[in-house]
mmCIF file of C-alpha atoms in Angstrom:
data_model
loop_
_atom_site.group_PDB
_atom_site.id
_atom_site.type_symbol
_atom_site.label_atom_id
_atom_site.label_comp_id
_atom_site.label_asym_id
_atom_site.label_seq_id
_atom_site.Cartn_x
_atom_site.Cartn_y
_atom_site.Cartn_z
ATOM 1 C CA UNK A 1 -47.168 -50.025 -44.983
ATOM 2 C CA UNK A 2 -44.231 -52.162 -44.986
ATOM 3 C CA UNK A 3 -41.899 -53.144 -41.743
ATOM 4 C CA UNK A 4 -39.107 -50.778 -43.395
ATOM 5 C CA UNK A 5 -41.594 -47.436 -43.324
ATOM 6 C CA UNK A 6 -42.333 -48.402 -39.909
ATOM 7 C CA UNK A 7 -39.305 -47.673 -38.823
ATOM 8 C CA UNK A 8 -38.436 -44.883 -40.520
ATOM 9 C CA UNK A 9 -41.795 -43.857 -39.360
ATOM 10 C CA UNK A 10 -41.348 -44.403 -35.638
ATOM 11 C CA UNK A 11 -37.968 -43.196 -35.657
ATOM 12 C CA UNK A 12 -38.581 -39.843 -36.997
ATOM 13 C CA UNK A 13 -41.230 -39.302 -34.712
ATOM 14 C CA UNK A 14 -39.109 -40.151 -31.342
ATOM 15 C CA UNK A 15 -36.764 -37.494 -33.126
ATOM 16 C CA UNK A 16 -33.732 -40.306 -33.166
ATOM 17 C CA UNK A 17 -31.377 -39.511 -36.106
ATOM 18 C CA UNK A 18 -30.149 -43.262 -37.779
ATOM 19 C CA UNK A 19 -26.993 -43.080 -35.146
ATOM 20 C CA UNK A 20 -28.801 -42.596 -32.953
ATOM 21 C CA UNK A 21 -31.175 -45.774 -33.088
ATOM 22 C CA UNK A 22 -28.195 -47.864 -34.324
ATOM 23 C CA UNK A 23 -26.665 -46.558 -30.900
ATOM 24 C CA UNK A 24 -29.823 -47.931 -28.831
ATOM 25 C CA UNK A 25 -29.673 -50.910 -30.591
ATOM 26 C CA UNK A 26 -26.049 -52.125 -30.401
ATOM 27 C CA UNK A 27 -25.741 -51.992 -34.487
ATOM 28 C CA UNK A 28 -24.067 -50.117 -37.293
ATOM 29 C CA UNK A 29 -25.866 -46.868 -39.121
ATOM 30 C CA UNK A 30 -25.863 -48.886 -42.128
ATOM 31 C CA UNK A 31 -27.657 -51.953 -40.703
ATOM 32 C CA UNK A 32 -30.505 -49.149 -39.716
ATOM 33 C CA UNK A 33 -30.492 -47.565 -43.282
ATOM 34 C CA UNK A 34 -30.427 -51.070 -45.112
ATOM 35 C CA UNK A 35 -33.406 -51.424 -42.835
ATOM 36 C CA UNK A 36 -35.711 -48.546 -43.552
ATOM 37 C CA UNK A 37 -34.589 -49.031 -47.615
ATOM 38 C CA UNK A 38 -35.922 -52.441 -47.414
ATOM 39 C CA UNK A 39 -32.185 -53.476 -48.084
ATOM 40 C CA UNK A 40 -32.515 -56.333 -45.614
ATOM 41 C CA UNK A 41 -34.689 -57.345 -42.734
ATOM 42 C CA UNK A 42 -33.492 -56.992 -38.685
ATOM 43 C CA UNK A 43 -33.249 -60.474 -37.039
ATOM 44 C CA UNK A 44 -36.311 -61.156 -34.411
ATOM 45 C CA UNK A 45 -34.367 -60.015 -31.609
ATOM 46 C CA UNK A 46 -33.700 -57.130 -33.089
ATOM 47 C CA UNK A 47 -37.655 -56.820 -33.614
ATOM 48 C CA UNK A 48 -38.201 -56.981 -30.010
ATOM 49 C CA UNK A 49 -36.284 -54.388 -29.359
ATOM 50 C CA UNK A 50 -37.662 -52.100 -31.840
ATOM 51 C CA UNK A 51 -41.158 -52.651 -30.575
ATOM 52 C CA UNK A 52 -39.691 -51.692 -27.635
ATOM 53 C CA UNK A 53 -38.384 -48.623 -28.375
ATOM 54 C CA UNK A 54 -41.008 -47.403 -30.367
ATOM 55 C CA UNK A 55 -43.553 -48.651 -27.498
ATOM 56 C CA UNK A 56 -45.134 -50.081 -30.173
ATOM 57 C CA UNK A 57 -46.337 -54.404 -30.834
ATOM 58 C CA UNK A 58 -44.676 -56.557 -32.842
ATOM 59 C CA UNK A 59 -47.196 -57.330 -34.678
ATOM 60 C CA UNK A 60 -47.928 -53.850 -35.841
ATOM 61 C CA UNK A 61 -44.150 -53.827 -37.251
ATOM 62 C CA UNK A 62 -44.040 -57.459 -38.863
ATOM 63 C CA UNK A 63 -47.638 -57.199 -40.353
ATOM 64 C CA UNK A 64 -47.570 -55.247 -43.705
ATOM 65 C CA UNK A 65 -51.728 -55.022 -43.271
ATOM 66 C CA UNK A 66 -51.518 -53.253 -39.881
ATOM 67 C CA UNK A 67 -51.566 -49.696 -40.990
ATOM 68 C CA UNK A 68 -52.982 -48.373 -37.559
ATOM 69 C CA UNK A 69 -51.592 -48.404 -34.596
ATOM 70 C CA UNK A 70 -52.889 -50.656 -31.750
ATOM 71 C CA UNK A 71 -53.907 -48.756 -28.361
ATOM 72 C CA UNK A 72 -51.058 -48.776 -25.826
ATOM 73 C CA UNK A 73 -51.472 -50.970 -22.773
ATOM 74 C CA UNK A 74 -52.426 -49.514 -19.579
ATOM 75 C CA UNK A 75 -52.869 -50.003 -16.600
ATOM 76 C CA UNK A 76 -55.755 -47.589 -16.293
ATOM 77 C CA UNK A 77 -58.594 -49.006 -18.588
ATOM 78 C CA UNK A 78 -61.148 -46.639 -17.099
ATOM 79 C CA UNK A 79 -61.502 -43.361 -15.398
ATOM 80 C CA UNK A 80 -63.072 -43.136 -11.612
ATOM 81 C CA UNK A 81 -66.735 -42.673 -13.248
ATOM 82 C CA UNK A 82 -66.074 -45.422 -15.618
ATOM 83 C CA UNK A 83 -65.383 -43.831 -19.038
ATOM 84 C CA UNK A 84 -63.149 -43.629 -21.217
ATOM 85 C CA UNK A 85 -59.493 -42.351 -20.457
ATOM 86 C CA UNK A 86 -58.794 -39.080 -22.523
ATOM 87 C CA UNK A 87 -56.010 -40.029 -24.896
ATOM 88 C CA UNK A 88 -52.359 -37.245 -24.728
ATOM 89 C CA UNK A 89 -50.770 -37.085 -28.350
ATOM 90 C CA UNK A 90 -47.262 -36.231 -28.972
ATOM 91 C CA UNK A 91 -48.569 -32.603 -29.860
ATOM 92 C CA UNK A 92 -49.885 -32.495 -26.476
ATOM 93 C CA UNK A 93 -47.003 -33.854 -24.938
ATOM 94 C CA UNK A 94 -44.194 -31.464 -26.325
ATOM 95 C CA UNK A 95 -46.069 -28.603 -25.508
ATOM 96 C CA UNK A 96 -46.850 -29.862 -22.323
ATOM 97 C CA UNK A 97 -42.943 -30.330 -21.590
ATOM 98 C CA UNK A 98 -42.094 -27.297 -23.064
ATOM 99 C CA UNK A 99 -44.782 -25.226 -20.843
ATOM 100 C CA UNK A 100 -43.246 -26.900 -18.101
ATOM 101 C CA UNK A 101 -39.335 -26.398 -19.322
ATOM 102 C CA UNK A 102 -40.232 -22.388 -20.028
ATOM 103 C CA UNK A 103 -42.359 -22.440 -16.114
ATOM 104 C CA UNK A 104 -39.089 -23.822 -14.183
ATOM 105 C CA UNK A 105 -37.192 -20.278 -14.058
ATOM 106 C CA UNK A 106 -40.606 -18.466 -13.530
ATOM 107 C CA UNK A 107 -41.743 -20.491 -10.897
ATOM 108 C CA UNK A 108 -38.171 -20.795 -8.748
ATOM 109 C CA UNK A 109 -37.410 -17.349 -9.465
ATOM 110 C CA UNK A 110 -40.737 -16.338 -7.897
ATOM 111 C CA UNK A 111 -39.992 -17.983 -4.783
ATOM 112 C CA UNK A 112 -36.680 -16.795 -4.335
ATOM 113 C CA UNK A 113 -37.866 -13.536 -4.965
ATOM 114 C CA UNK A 114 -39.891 -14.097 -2.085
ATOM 115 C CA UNK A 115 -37.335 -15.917 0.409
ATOM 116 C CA UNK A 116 -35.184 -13.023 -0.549
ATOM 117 C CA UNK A 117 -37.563 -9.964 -0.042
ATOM 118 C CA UNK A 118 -37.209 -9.435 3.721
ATOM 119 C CA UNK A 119 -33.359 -9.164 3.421
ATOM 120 C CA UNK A 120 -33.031 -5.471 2.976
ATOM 121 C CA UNK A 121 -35.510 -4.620 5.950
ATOM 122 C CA UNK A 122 -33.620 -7.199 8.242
ATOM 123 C CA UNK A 123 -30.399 -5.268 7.323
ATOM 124 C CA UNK A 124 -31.389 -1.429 7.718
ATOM 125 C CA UNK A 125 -33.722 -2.542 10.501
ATOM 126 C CA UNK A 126 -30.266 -3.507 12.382
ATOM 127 C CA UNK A 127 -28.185 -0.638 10.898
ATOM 128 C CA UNK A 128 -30.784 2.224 12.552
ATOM 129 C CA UNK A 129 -29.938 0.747 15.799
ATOM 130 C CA UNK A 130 -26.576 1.613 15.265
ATOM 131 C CA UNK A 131 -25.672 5.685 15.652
ATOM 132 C CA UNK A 132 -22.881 5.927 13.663
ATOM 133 C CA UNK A 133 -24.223 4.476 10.185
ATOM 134 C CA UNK A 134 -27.340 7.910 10.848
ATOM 135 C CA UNK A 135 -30.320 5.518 9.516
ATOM 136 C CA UNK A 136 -33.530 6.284 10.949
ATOM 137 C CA UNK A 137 -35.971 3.458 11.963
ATOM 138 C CA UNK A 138 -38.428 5.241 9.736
ATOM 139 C CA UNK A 139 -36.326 4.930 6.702
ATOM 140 C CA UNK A 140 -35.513 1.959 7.363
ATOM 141 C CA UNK A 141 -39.261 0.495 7.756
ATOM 142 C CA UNK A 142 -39.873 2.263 4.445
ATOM 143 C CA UNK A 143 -37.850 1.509 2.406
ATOM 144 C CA UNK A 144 -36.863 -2.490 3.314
ATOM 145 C CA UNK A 145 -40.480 -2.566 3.641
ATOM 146 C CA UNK A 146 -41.208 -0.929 0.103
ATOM 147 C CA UNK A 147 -38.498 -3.411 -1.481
ATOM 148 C CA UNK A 148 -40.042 -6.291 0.235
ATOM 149 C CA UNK A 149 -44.029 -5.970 -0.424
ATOM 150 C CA UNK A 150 -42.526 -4.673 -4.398
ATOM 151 C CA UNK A 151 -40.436 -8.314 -4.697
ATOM 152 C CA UNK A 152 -43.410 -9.981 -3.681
ATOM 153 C CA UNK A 153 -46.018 -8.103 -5.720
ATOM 154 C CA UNK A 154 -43.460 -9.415 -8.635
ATOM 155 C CA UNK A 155 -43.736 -12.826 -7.301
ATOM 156 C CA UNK A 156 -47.291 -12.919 -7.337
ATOM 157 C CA UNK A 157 -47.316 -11.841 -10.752
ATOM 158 C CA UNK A 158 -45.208 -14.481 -12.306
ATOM 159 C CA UNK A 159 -47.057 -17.162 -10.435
ATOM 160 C CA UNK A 160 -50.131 -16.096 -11.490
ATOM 161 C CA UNK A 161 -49.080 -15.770 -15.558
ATOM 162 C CA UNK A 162 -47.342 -18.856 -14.957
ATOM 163 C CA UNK A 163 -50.490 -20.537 -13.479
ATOM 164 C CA UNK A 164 -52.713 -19.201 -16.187
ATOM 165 C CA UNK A 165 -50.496 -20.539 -18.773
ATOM 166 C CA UNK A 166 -50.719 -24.243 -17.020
ATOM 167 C CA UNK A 167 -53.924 -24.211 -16.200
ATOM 168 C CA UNK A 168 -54.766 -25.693 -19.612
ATOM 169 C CA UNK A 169 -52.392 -29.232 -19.086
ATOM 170 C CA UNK A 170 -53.737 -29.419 -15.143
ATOM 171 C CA UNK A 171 -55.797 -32.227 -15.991
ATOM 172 C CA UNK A 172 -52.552 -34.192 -16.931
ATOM 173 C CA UNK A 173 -51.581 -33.784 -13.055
ATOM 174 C CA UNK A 174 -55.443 -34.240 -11.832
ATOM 175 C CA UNK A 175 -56.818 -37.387 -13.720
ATOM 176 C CA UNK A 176 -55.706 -40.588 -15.691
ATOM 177 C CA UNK A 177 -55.121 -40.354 -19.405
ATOM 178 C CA UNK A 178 -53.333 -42.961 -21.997
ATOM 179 C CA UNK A 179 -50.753 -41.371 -23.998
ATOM 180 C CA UNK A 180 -50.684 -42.179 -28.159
ATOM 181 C CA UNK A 181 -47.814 -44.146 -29.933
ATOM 182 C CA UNK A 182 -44.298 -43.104 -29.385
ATOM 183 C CA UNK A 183 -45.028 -40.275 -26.602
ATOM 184 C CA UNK A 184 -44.133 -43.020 -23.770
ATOM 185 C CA UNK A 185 -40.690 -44.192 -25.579
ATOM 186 C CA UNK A 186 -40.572 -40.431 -25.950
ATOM 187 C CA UNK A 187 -40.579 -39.525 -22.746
ATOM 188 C CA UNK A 188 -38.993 -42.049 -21.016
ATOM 189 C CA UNK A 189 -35.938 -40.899 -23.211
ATOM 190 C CA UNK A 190 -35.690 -37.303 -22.261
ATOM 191 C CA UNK A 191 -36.151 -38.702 -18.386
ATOM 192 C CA UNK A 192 -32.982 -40.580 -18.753
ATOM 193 C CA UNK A 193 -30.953 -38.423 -20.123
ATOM 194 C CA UNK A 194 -32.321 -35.289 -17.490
ATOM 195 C CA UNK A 195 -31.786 -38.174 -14.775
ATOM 196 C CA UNK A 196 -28.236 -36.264 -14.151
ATOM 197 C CA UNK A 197 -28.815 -32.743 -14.097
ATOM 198 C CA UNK A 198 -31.915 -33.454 -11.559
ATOM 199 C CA UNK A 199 -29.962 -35.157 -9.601
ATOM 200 C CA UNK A 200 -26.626 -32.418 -9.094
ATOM 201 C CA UNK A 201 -29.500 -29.794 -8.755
ATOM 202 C CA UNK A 202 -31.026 -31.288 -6.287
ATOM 203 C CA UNK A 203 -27.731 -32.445 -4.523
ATOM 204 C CA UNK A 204 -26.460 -28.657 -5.189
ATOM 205 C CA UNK A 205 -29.695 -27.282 -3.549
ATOM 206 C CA UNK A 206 -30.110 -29.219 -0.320
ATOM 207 C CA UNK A 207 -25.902 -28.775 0.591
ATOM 208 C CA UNK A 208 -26.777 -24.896 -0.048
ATOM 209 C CA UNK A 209 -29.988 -24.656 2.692
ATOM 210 C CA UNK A 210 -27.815 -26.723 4.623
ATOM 211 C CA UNK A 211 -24.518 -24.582 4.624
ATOM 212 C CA UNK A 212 -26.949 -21.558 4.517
ATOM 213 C CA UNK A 213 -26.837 -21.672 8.631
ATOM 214 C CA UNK A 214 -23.090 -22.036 9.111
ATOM 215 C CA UNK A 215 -22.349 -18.274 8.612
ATOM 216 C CA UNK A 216 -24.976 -18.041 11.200
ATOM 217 C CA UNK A 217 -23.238 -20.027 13.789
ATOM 218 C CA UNK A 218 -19.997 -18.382 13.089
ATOM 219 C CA UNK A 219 -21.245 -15.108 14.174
ATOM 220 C CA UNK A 220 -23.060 -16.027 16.606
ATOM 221 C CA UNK A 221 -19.775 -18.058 18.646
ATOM 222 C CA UNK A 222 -17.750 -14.874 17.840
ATOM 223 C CA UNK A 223 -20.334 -12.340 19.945
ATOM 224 C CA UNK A 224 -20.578 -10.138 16.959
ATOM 225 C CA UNK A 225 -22.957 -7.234 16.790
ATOM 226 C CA UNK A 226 -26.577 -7.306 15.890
ATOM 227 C CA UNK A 227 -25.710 -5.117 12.508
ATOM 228 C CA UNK A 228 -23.346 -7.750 11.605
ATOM 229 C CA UNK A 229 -25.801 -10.372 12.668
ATOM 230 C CA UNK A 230 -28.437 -8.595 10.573
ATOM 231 C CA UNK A 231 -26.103 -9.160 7.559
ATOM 232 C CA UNK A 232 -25.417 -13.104 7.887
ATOM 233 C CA UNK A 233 -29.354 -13.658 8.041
ATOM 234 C CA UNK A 234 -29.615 -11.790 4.788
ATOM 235 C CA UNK A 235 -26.634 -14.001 3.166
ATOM 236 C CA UNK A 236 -28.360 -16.730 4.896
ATOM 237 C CA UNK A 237 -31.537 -16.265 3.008
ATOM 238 C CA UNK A 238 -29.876 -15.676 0.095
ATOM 239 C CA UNK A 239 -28.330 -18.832 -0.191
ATOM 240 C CA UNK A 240 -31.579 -20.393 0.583
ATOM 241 C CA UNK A 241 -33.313 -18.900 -1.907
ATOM 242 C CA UNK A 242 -30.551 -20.046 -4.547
ATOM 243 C CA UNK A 243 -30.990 -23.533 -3.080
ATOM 244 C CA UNK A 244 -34.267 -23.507 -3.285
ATOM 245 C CA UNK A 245 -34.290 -22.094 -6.821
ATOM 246 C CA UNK A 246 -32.220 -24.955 -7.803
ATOM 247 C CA UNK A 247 -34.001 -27.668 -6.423
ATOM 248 C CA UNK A 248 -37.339 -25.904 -8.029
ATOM 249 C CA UNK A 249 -35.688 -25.832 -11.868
ATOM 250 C CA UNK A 250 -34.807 -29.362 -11.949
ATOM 251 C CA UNK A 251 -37.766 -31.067 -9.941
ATOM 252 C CA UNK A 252 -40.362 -29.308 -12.279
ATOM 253 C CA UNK A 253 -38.850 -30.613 -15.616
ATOM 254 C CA UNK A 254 -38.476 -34.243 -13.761
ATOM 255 C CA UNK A 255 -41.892 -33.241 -12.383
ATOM 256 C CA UNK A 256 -42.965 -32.976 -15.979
ATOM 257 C CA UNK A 257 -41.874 -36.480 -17.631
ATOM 258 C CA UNK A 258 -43.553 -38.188 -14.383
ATOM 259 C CA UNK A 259 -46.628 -37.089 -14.825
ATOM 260 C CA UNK A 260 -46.633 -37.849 -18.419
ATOM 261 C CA UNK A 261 -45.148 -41.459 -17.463
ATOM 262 C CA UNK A 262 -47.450 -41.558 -14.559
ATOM 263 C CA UNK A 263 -44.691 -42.709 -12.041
ATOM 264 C CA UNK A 264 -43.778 -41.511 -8.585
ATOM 265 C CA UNK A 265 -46.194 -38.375 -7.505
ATOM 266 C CA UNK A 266 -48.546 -38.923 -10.394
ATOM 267 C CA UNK A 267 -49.548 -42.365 -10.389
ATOM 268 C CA UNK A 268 -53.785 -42.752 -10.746
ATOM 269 C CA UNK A 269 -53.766 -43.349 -6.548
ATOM 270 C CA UNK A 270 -51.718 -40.499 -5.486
ATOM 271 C CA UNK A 271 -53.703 -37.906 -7.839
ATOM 272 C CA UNK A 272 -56.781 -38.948 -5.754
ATOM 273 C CA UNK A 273 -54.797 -38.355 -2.662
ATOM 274 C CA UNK A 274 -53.732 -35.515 -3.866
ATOM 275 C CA UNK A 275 -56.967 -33.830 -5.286
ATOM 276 C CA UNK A 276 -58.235 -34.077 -1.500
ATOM 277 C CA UNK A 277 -55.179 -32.651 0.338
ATOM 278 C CA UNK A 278 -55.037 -29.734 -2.098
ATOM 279 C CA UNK A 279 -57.248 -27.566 0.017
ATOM 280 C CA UNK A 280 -55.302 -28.450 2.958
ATOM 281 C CA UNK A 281 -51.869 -27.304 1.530
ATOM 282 C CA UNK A 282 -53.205 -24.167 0.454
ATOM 283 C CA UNK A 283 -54.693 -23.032 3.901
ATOM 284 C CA UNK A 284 -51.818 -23.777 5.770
ATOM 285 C CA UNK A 285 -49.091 -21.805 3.827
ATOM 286 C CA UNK A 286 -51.482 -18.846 3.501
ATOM 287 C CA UNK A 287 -51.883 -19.267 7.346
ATOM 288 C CA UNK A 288 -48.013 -19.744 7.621
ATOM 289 C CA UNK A 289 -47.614 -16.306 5.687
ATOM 290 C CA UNK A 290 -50.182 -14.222 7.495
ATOM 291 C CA UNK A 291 -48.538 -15.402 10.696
ATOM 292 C CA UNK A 292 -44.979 -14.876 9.680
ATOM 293 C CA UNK A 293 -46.438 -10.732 7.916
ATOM 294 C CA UNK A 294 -48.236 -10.709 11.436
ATOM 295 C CA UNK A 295 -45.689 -11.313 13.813
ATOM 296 C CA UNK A 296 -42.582 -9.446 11.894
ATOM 297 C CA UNK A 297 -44.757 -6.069 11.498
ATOM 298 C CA UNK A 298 -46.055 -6.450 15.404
ATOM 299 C CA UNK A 299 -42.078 -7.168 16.783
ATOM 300 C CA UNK A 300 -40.328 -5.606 13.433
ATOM 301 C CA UNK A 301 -37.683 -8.517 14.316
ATOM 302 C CA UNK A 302 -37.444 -9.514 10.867
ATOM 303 C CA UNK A 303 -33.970 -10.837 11.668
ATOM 304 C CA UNK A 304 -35.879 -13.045 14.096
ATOM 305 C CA UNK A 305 -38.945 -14.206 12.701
ATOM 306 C CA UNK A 306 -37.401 -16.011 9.363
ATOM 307 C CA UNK A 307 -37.121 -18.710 11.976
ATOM 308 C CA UNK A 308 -40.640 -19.179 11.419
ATOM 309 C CA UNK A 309 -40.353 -20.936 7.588
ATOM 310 C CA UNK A 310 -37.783 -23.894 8.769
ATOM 311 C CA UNK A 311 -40.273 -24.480 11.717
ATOM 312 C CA UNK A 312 -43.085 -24.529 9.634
ATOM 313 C CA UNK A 313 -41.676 -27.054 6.994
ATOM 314 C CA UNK A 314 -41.072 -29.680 9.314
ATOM 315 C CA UNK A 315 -44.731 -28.989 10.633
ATOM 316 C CA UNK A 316 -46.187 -28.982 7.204
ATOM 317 C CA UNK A 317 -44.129 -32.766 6.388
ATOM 318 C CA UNK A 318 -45.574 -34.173 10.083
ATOM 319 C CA UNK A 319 -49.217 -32.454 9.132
ATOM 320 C CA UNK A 320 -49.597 -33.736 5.302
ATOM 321 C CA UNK A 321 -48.590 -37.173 6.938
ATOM 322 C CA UNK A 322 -51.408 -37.411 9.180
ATOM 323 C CA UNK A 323 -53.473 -35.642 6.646
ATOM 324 C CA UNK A 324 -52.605 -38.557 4.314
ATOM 325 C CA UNK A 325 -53.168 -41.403 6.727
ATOM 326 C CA UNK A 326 -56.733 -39.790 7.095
ATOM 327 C CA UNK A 327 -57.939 -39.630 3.509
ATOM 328 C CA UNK A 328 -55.912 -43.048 2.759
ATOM 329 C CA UNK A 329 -58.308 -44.222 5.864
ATOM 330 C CA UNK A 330 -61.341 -42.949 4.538
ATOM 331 C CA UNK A 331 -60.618 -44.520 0.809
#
């Protein structure tokens, strides 16, 4: 295979149109087409960069003899029990992305089901104290408490199709792999042009938790009463859960290209850190929910006990950090 079916080759398979290479490589659409008809030959430079691109050598483009393609470099040559590192193809690889695009709504929409669910009980709960609205504490208990355990029943049934669904990539987030020819240029692509929408959604979310609490403190200076109280908690969690939603969407699709690039959260070191804290994440949020379910059904303050979630994410980031410095300790 000749340098010019290379090209065309490797382009077509990073999905560029002949713009849209001549665009990454500071040259006309002709000088690509002359290229890929064997009309004329790029300078080395220009080699270089193709090789770059196509996270291919150059050798594998200049050499008409080199039909196969040459393992990409890595810096994992062997898994922990000294094998061989499974390989990801670009198969793999779109249809890892896309599971992961298609999860995003599914997953933040669970959890803000769930931030959302004790607004209605919060609300009546306040409301029955109040004569003149004529809402019983029993109706209110029944039905904010019917709407709540039904949101989160719904919850718990998109995170577990979701989680069924991706339990077939988990190894991608678990162990090392080497990915095939073109999936790293691939990738690396689609992360710089997300790099923008990540980072308004996550600059969107945070300023929405953080504004969440200034209704809060409004009402609270102005001596309002509980019922109206009651009513800024539930806008309160309401803009947390869109926050929160937000920040979910974008961070699993960036989530997605870093572990397939191996960077940030999904290097080799941090899965092994990772794979031992698991257990402890998972115990302390179910103990975190069976205290907050606990202590709102004992006190039915459930305009009260919310406080419980903020408290217990700053104790979960000072608790993984000590949990880290443990298993870093024992490695």
């Amino acid at each position: 295979m000749i340098l010019a079916d290379k090209i065309t080759e490797e382009r077509k398979k990073n999905g560029w149109s002949q713009e849209e290479l001549a665009a990454k490589l500071g040259v006309s659409r002709q000088a690509v087409s002359k290229w890929e008809s064997a009309g004329s030959i790029p300078d080395l430079q220009k080699v270089i960069q193709l090789a770059t691109l196509f996270d291919v050598t150059t050798d594998y483009l200049l050499k008409d003899d080199m039909v196969s393609k040459p393992s990409v470099p890595t810096v994992y040559d062997e898994t922990e029990k000294g094998g061989t590192l499974r390989r990801v193809s670009m198969e793999e690889a779109n249809e890892f992305l896309k599971l992961r695009k298609k999860g995003a709504p599914i997953v933040a929409n669970a959890t803000a089901l769930c931030i959302v669910s004790p607004v209605l009980i919060v609300i009546l709960g306040a409301l029955s104290e109040e004569p003149r609205f004529h809402i019983s504490e029993g109706l209110a208990v029944g039905l904010g408490g019917t709407v709540l355990f039904a949101m989160i029943a719904a919850a718990v049934f998109m995170f577990i199709t979701y989680g069924i669904k991706a339990s077939h990539s988990e190894h991608l987030e678990r162990d090392g792999f080497e990915t095939e020819y073109g999936v790293t240029g691939m990738v690396k692509e689609k992360n710089r042009t997300y790099e923008g929408t990540y980072t308004r959604g996550i600059a969107v979310g945070v300023v929405l938790c953080i504004i969440a609490v200034v209704p809060m403190i409004i009402v609270g200076a102005m001596g309002a009463p509980d019922y109206i109280y009651a009513i800024f908690v539930g806008v309160l969690l309401v803009l947390i859960a869109v926050g929160v939603n937000l920040i979910i969407r974008v961070s699993m699709v960036k989530g997605s290209y870093d572990t397939l690039l191996q960077e940030g959260e999904y290097t080799l070191e941090e899965k092994k850190i990772q794979r031992k804290m698991g257990a402890f994440s998972g115990a302390y949020w179910c103990l975190a929910t069976a205290i907050y379910l606990g202590w709102s059904f004992w006190t039915m303050r459930w305009d009260f006990t919310w406080i419980l979630w903020p408290v217990a994410g700053v104790l979960f980031a000072a608790a993984s950090s000590v949990a880290r410095a443990v298993v870093q300790t024992e490695d």
